[in-house]
Structure formats: structure tokens, C-alpha cells
CSV table of C-alpha atoms and ligand atoms in Angstrom, one decimal:
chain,number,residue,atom,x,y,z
A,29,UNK,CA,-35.3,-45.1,-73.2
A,30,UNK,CA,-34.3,-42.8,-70.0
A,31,UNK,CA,-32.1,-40.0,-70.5
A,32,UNK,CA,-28.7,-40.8,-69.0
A,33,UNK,CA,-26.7,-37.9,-66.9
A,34,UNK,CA,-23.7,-38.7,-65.1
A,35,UNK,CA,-21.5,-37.1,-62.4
A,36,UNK,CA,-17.6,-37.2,-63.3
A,37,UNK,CA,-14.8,-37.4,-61.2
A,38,UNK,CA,-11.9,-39.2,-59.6
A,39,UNK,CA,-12.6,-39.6,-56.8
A,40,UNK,CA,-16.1,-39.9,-57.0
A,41,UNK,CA,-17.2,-43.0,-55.1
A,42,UNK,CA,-18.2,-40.5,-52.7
A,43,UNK,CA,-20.1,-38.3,-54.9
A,44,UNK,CA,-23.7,-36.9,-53.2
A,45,UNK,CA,-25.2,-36.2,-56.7
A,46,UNK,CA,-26.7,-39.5,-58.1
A,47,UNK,CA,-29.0,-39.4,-55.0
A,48,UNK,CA,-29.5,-35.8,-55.2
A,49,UNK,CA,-30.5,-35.9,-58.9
A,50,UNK,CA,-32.2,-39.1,-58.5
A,51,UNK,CA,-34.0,-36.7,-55.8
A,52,UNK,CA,-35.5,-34.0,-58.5
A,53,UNK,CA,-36.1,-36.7,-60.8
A,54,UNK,CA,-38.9,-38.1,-58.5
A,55,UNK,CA,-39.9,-35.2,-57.9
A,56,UNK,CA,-40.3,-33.6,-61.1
A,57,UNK,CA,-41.6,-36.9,-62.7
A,58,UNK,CA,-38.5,-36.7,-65.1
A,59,UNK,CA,-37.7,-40.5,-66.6
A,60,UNK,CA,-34.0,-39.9,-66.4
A,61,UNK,CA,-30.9,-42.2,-64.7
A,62,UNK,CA,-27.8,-40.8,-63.5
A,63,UNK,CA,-24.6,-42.8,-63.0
A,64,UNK,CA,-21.2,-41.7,-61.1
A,65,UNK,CA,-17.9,-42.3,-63.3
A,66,UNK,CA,-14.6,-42.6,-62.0
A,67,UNK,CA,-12.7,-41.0,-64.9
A,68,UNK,CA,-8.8,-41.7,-64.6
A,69,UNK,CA,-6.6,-38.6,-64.4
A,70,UNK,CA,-5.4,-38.5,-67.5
A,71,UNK,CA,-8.5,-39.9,-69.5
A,72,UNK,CA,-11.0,-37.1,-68.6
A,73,UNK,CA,-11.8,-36.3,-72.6
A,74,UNK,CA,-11.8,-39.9,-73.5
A,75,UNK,CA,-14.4,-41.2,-70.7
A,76,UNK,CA,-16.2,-38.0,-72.2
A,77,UNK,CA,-16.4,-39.0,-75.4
A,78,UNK,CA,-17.5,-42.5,-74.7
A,79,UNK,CA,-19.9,-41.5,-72.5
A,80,UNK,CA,-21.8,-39.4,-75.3
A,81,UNK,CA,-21.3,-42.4,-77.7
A,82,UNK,CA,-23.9,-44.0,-75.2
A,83,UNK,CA,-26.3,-40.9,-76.1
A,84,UNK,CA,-25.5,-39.6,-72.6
A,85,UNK,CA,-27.5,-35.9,-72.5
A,86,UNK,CA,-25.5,-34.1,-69.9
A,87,UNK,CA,-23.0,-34.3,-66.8
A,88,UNK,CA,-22.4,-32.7,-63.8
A,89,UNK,CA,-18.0,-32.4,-63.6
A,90,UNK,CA,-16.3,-32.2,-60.3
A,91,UNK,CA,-12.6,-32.7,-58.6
A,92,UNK,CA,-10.2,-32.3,-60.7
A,93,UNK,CA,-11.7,-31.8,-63.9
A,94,UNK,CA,-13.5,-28.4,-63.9
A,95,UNK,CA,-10.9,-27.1,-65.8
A,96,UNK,CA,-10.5,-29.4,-68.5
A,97,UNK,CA,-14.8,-29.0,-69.0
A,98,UNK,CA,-13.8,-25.8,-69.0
A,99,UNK,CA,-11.9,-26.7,-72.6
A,100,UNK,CA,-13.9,-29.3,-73.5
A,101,UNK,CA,-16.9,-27.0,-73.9
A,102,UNK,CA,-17.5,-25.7,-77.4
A,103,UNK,CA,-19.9,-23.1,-76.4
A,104,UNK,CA,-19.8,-21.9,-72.5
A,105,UNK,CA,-22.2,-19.2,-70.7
A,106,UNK,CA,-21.4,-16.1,-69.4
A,107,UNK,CA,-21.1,-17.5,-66.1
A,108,UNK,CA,-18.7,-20.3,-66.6
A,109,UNK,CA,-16.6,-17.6,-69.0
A,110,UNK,CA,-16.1,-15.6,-66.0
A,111,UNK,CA,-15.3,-18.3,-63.7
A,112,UNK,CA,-12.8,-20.0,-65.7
A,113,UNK,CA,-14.5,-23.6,-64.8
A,114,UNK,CA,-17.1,-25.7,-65.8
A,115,UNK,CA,-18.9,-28.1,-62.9
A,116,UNK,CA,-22.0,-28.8,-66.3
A,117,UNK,CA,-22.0,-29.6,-69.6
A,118,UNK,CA,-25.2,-30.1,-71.5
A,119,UNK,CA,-24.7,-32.2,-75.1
A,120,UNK,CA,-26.7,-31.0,-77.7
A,121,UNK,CA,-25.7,-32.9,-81.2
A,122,UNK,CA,-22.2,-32.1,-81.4
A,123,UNK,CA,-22.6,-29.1,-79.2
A,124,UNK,CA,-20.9,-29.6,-75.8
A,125,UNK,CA,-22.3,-26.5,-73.6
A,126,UNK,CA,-20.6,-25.7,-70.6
A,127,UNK,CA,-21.9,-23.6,-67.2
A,128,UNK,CA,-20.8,-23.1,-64.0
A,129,UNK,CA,-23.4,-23.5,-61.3
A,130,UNK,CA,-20.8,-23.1,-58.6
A,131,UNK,CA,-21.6,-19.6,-57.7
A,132,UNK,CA,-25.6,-19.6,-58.2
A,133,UNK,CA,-25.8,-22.7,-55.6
A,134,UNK,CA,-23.4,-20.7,-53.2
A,135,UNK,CA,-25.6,-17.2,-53.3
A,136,UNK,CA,-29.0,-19.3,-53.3
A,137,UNK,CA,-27.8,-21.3,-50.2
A,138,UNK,CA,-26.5,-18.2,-48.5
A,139,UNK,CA,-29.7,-15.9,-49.3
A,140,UNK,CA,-32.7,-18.5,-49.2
A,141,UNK,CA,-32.0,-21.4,-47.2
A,142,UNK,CA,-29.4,-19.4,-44.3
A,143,UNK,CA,-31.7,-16.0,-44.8
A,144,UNK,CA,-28.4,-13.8,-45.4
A,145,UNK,CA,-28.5,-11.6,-47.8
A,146,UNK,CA,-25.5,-10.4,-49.4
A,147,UNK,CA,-26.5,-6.3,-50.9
A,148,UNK,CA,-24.8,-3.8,-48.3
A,149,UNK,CA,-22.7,-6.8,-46.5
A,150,UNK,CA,-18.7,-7.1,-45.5
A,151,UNK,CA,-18.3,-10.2,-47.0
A,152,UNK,CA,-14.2,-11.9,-46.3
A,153,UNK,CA,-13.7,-15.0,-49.4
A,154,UNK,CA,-10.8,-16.8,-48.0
A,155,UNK,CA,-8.7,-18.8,-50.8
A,156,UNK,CA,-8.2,-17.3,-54.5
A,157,UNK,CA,-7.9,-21.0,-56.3
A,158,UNK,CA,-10.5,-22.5,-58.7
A,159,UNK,CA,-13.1,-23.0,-56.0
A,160,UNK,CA,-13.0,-19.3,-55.3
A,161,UNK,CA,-12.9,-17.8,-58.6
A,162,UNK,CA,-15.7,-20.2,-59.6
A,163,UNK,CA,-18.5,-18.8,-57.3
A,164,UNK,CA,-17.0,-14.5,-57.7
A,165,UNK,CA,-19.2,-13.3,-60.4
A,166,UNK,CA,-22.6,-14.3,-58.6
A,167,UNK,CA,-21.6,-13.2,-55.2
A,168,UNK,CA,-20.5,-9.8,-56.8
A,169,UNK,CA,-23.6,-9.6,-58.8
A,170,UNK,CA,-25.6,-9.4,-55.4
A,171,UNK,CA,-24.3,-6.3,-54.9
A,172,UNK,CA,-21.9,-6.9,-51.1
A,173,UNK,CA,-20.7,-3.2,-50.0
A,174,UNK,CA,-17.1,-4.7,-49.8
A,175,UNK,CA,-15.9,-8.3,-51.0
A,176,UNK,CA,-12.6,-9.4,-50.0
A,177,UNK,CA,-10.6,-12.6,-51.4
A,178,UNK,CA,-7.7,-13.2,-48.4
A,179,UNK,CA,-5.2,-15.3,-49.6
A,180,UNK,CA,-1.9,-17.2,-48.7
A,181,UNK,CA,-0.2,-16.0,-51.6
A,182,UNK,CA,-1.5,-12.4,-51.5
A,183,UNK,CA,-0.5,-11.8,-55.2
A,184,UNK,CA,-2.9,-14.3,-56.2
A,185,UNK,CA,-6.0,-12.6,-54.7
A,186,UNK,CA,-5.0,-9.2,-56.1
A,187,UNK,CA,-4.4,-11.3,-59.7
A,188,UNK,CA,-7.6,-12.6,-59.3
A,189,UNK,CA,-9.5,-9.1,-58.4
A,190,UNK,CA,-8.3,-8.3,-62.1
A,191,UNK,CA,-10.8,-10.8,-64.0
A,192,UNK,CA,-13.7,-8.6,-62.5
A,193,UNK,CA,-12.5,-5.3,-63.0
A,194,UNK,CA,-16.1,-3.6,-62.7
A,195,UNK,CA,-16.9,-4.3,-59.8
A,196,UNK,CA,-14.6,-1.5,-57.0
A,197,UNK,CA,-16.1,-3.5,-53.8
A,198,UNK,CA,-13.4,-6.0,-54.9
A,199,UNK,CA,-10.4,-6.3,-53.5
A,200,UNK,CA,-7.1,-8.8,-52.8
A,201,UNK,CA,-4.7,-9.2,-49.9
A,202,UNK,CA,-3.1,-11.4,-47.5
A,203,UNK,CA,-4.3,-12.8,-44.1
A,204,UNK,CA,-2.4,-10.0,-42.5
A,205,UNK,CA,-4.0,-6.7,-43.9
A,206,UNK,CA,-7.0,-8.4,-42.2
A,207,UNK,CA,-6.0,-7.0,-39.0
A,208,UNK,CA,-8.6,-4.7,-37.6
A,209,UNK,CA,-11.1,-5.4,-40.2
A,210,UNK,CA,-14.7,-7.5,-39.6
A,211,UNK,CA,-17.0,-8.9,-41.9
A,212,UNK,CA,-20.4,-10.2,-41.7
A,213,UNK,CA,-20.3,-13.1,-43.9
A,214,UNK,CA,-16.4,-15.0,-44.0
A,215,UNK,CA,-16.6,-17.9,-47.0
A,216,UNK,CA,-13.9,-20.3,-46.9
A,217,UNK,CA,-13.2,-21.2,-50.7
A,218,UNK,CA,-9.8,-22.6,-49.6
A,219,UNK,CA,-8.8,-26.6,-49.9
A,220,UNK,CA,-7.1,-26.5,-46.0
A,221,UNK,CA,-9.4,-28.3,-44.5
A,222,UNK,CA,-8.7,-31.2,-46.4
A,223,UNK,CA,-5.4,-31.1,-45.3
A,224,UNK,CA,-6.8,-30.6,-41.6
A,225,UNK,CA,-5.2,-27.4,-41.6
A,226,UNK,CA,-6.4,-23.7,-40.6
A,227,UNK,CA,-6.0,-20.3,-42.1
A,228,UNK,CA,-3.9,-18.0,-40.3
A,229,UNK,CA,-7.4,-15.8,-39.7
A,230,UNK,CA,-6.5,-13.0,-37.4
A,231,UNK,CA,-8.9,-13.0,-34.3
A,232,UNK,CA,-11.5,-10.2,-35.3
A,233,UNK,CA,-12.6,-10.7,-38.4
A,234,UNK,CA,-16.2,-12.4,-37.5
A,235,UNK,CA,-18.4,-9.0,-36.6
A,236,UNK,CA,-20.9,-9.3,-34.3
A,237,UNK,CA,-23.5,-12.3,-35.4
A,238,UNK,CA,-21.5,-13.2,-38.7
A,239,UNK,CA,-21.7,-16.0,-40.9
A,240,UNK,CA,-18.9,-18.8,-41.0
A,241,UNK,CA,-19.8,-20.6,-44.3
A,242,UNK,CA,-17.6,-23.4,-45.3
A,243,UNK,CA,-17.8,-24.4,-49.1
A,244,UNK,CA,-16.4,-28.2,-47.6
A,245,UNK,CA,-18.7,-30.5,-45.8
A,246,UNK,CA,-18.5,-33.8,-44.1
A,247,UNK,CA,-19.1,-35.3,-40.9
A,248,UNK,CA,-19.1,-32.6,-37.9
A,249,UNK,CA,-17.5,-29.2,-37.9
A,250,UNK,CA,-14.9,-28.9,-40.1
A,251,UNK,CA,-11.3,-26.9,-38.5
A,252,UNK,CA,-13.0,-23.6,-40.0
A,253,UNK,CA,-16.2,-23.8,-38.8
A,254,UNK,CA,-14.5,-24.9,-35.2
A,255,UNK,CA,-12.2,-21.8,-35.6
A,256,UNK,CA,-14.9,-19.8,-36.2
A,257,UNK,CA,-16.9,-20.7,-33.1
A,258,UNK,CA,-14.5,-20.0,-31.1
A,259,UNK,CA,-13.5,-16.4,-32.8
A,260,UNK,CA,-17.6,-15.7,-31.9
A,261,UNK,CA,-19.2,-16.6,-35.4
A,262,UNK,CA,-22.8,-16.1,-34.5
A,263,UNK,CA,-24.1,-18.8,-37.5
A,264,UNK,CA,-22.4,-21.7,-39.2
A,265,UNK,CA,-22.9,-23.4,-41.9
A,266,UNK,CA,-21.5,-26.0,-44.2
A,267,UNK,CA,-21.6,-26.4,-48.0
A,268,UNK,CA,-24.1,-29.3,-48.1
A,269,UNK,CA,-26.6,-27.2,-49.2
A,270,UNK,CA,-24.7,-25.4,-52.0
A,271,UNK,CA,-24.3,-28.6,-53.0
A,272,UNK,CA,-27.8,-29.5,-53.4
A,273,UNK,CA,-28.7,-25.8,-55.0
A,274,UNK,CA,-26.2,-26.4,-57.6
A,275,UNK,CA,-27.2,-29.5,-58.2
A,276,UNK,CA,-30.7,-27.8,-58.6
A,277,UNK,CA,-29.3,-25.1,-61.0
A,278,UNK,CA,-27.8,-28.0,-63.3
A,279,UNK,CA,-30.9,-29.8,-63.4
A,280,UNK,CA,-32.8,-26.7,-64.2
A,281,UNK,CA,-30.1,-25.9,-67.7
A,282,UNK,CA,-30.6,-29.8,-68.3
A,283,UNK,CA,-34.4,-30.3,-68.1
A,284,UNK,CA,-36.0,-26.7,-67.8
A,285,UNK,CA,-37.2,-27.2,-64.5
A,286,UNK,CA,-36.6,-26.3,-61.3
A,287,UNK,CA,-37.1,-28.6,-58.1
A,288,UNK,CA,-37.8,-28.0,-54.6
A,289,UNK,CA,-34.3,-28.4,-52.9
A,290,UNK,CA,-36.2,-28.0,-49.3
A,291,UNK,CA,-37.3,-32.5,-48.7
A,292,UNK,CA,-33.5,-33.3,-50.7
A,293,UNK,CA,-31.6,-31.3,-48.6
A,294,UNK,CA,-33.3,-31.8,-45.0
A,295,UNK,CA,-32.8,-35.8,-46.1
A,296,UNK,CA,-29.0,-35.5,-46.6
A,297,UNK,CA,-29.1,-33.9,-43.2
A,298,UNK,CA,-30.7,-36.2,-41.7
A,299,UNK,CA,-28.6,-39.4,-42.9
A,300,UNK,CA,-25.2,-36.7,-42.5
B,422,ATR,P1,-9.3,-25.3,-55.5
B,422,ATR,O1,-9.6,-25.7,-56.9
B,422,ATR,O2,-9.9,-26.2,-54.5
B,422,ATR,O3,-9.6,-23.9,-55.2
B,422,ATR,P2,-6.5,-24.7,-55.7
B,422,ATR,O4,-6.7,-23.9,-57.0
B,422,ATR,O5,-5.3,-25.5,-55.6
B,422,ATR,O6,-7.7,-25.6,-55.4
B,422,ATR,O7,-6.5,-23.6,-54.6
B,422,ATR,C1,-6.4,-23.9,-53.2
B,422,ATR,C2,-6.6,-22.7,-52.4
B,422,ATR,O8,-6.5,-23.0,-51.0
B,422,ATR,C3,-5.5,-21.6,-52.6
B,422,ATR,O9,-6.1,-20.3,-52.4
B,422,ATR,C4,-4.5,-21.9,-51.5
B,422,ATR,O10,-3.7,-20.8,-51.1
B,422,ATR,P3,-2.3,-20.5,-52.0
B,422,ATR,O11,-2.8,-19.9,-53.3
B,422,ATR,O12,-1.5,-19.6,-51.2
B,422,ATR,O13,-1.7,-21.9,-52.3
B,422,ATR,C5,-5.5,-22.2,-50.4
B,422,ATR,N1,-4.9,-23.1,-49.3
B,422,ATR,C6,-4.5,-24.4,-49.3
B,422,ATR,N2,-4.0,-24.8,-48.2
B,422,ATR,C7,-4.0,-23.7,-47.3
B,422,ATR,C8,-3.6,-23.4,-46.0
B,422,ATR,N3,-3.1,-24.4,-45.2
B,422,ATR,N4,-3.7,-22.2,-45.5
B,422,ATR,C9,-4.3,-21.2,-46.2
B,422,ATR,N5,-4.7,-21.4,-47.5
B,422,ATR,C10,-4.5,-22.6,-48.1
């Protein structure tokens, strides 16, 4: 019998992954299927459960349950301590393992596939909700001479420098201190674009040639990335393919293997 993964969410109708994984599975001759599940909001442990009652080996967990993986886990890694979420969980007899393969797909997108590496760079994280603290501890790890998380709510940012308090290239403030500062990489970790809204980003922060990287994707530029090109971003970029290396980084703490992310992600372009 195949092993059966599963993305989790509500929505999830939407959901990139079962073609993605499907993807590595072909391509890594792994006999596996992988299902979406709409869980319902307040059934998240429940669909869980049932789902490993049908043997089910692992799943990948998105909108809005990263938190409640988070405390469904019974043993987590280092990584998903730190970031406070859980977007995998591997089942292992009645072992529910959690990781967080936010931050790694974020870093590997940013360094490999956009060639911008993040040792020695200004880098500006915009947002200081789950989405940002889940990718901080990779991006830190790189080594970036100065990462700042800009938020609404200032307080938060600051609050949320105090998780990682080795590393002194941190810092927390509010869209205002930006003010005669640049930055060569700016990472919007914040959920306005869903609400088609903008960040009040003070023109000046994109230095010369600087990344605009959007975690959000979807059809065309989202309002950041069109902010951004018109505050002179000199690259943009969407979060399609930290989607894909995620995905990749699951796959890899499910099966032990590592596919080439290169043909899945130039596909997805292709039918974007
Ligand atoms: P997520 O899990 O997607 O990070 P979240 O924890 O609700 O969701 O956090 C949303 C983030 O987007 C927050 O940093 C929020 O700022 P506040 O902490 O000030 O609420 C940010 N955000 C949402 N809408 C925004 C907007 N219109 N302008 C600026 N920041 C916004």
C-alpha cells in the first residue's frame, strides 16, 4: 500500500502542495499519495487523529493551524521550538514530530534560486506575526550584518527580537524609525496584501539594486511588489518558490531525500 501524506487547512482547495509533492514523488520514485483536507476551524485535532487512524505517515499544516501543530506535536525540532509553529508533522507510532520548514524554504529560495546571499546584508522583515517569527531563526543563522522586523504595532517587533536574544544584528521598531535607513533585501512577512492593503514603507528603504521579496504569491504583482517597483527595487520576487523549497525540506524530514526543486518550480511558473 502507498504511503499517504496530506496537506491540512481551511482553506485549502487552493493548496499548491498535492501537485508539488506529487512532483518529488515522481521524481524520486517514492510510491506515496497525498491528499488536501479541509479541516473545519474548530476540528483541527480531531481531522488529525482520524487521519492517522488511516495509517497516514505525515502532513504538511498550513492557514490557520500552525499553531495548534505547534501543540499537537509531542516532540518538535529545534527549529519549530524557536519558531513557535509547526507547518510538518511526521507520525512515527505514537510519536507526532513537529518542524518548521518555513524559514529553510525562505533562506534556500533567497540564496539559491534568487542568488542573494544574506552574510554581511541590510536585510528590513516587515510584519512580526506568525509568518514572520516562523522563518527568524534561519535567516539569522545566515549571519545578515543587520536584521530588522518593522511593524505596525512596534511593541510587537521589539517583543519578538526578545525570543532570539543572541543574535545583536536584531532589532524591532515601527515603520517610522525607518526613515533614512536602506536595506538590500526588504521581506514582507505581513498578511496586508490579502487585505489589498500597503505598509506605510517610507520611500528610501530599497538601497540601490535591493531585493523586494514577498512571502504571498498569486496572480501578478502583489500591492508590495508594485510598491516596491516604484520605490526603485532593483529585483522582485514572490513566495512561490519558498513554497516549493519548503515543500522540498518537508519531503526531505518525511522520506530522507531531497528532490530537485528546479523542473517543479519553473512548471508552477509556467501554468502561474
Ligand atoms: P500571520 O500568521 O500571517 O503572520 P498574524 O499573526 O495575524 O498573521 O500577523 C499579521 C501581521 O501583518 C502583523 O505583523 C500585522 O501587524 P500588527 O501586528 O500591527 O497587527 C501585519 N499587518 C496586517 N495588516 C497590515 C497593514 N495593513 N499594514 C501593516 N501591517 C499589517
Amino acid at each position: 500500500m502507498s504511503d499517504l501524506y496530506a496537506v491540512i487547512g481551511n482553506p485549502v482547495a487552493h493548496s499548491k502542495s498535492p501537485l508539488i509533492h506529487r512532483a518529488f514523488a515522481r521524481q524520486t520514485d517514492q510510491d506515496l499519495v497525498y491528499e488536501a483536507i479541509l479541516a473545519p476551524l474548530e476540528e483541527f485535532e480531531a481531522t488529525l487523529d482520524a487521519f492517522r487512524a488511516r495509517a497516514g505517515k505525515g502532513v504538511n499544516v498550513t492557514v490557520p493551524f500552525k499553531l495548534e501543530a505547534f501543540h499537537y506535536s509531542s516532540l518538535r525540532t529545534a527549529r519549530a521550538a524557536r519558531a513557535g509553529a509547526v507547518n510538518t508533522l511526521k507520525f512515527d507510532g505514537p510519536e507526532a514530530l513537529g518542524d518548521n520548514t518555513d524559514g529553510v524554504g525562505l533562506v534556500t529560495d533567497l540564496e539559491q534560486n534568487l542568488g542573494r546571499p544574506l552574510a554581511g546584508r541590510r536585510v528590513l522583515l516587515m510584519g512580526a506575526g506568525g509568518a514572520a517569527r516562523g522563518v527568524l531563526l534561519p535567516v539569522l543563522e545566515r549571519g545578515p550584518a543587520a536584521l530588522v522586523i518593522v511593524n505596525r504595532t512596534a511593541a510587537r517587533a521589539v517583543e519578538l527580537c526578545r525570543v532570539f536574544p543572541e543574535f545583536p544584528a536584531l532589532d524591532g521598531c515601527g515603520y517610522e524609525a525607518l526613515e533614512g535607513r536602506s536595506f538590500d533585501i526588504v521581506i514582507n512577512a505581513t498578511s496586508a496584501s490579502l487585505g489589498d492593503q500597503l505598509p506605510p514603507l517610507p520611500g528610501g528603504v530599497f538601497a540601490t539594486g535591493a531585493l523586494a521579496y514577498d512571502m504571498m504569491y498569486g496572480k501578478g504583482l502583489t500591492p508590495f511588489l508594485r510598491l516596491a517597483r516604484t520605490q526603485g527595487a532593483g529585483q522582485l520576487a514572490d513566495g512561490l518558490g519558498m513554497l516549493v523549497e519548503q515543500a522540498a525540506e518537508s519531503f526531505h524530514f518525511w522520506r530522507g531525500l531531497r528532490p530537485d526543486t528546479r523542473p517543479v518550480l519553473e512548471a508552477l511558473r509556467r501554468e502561474a
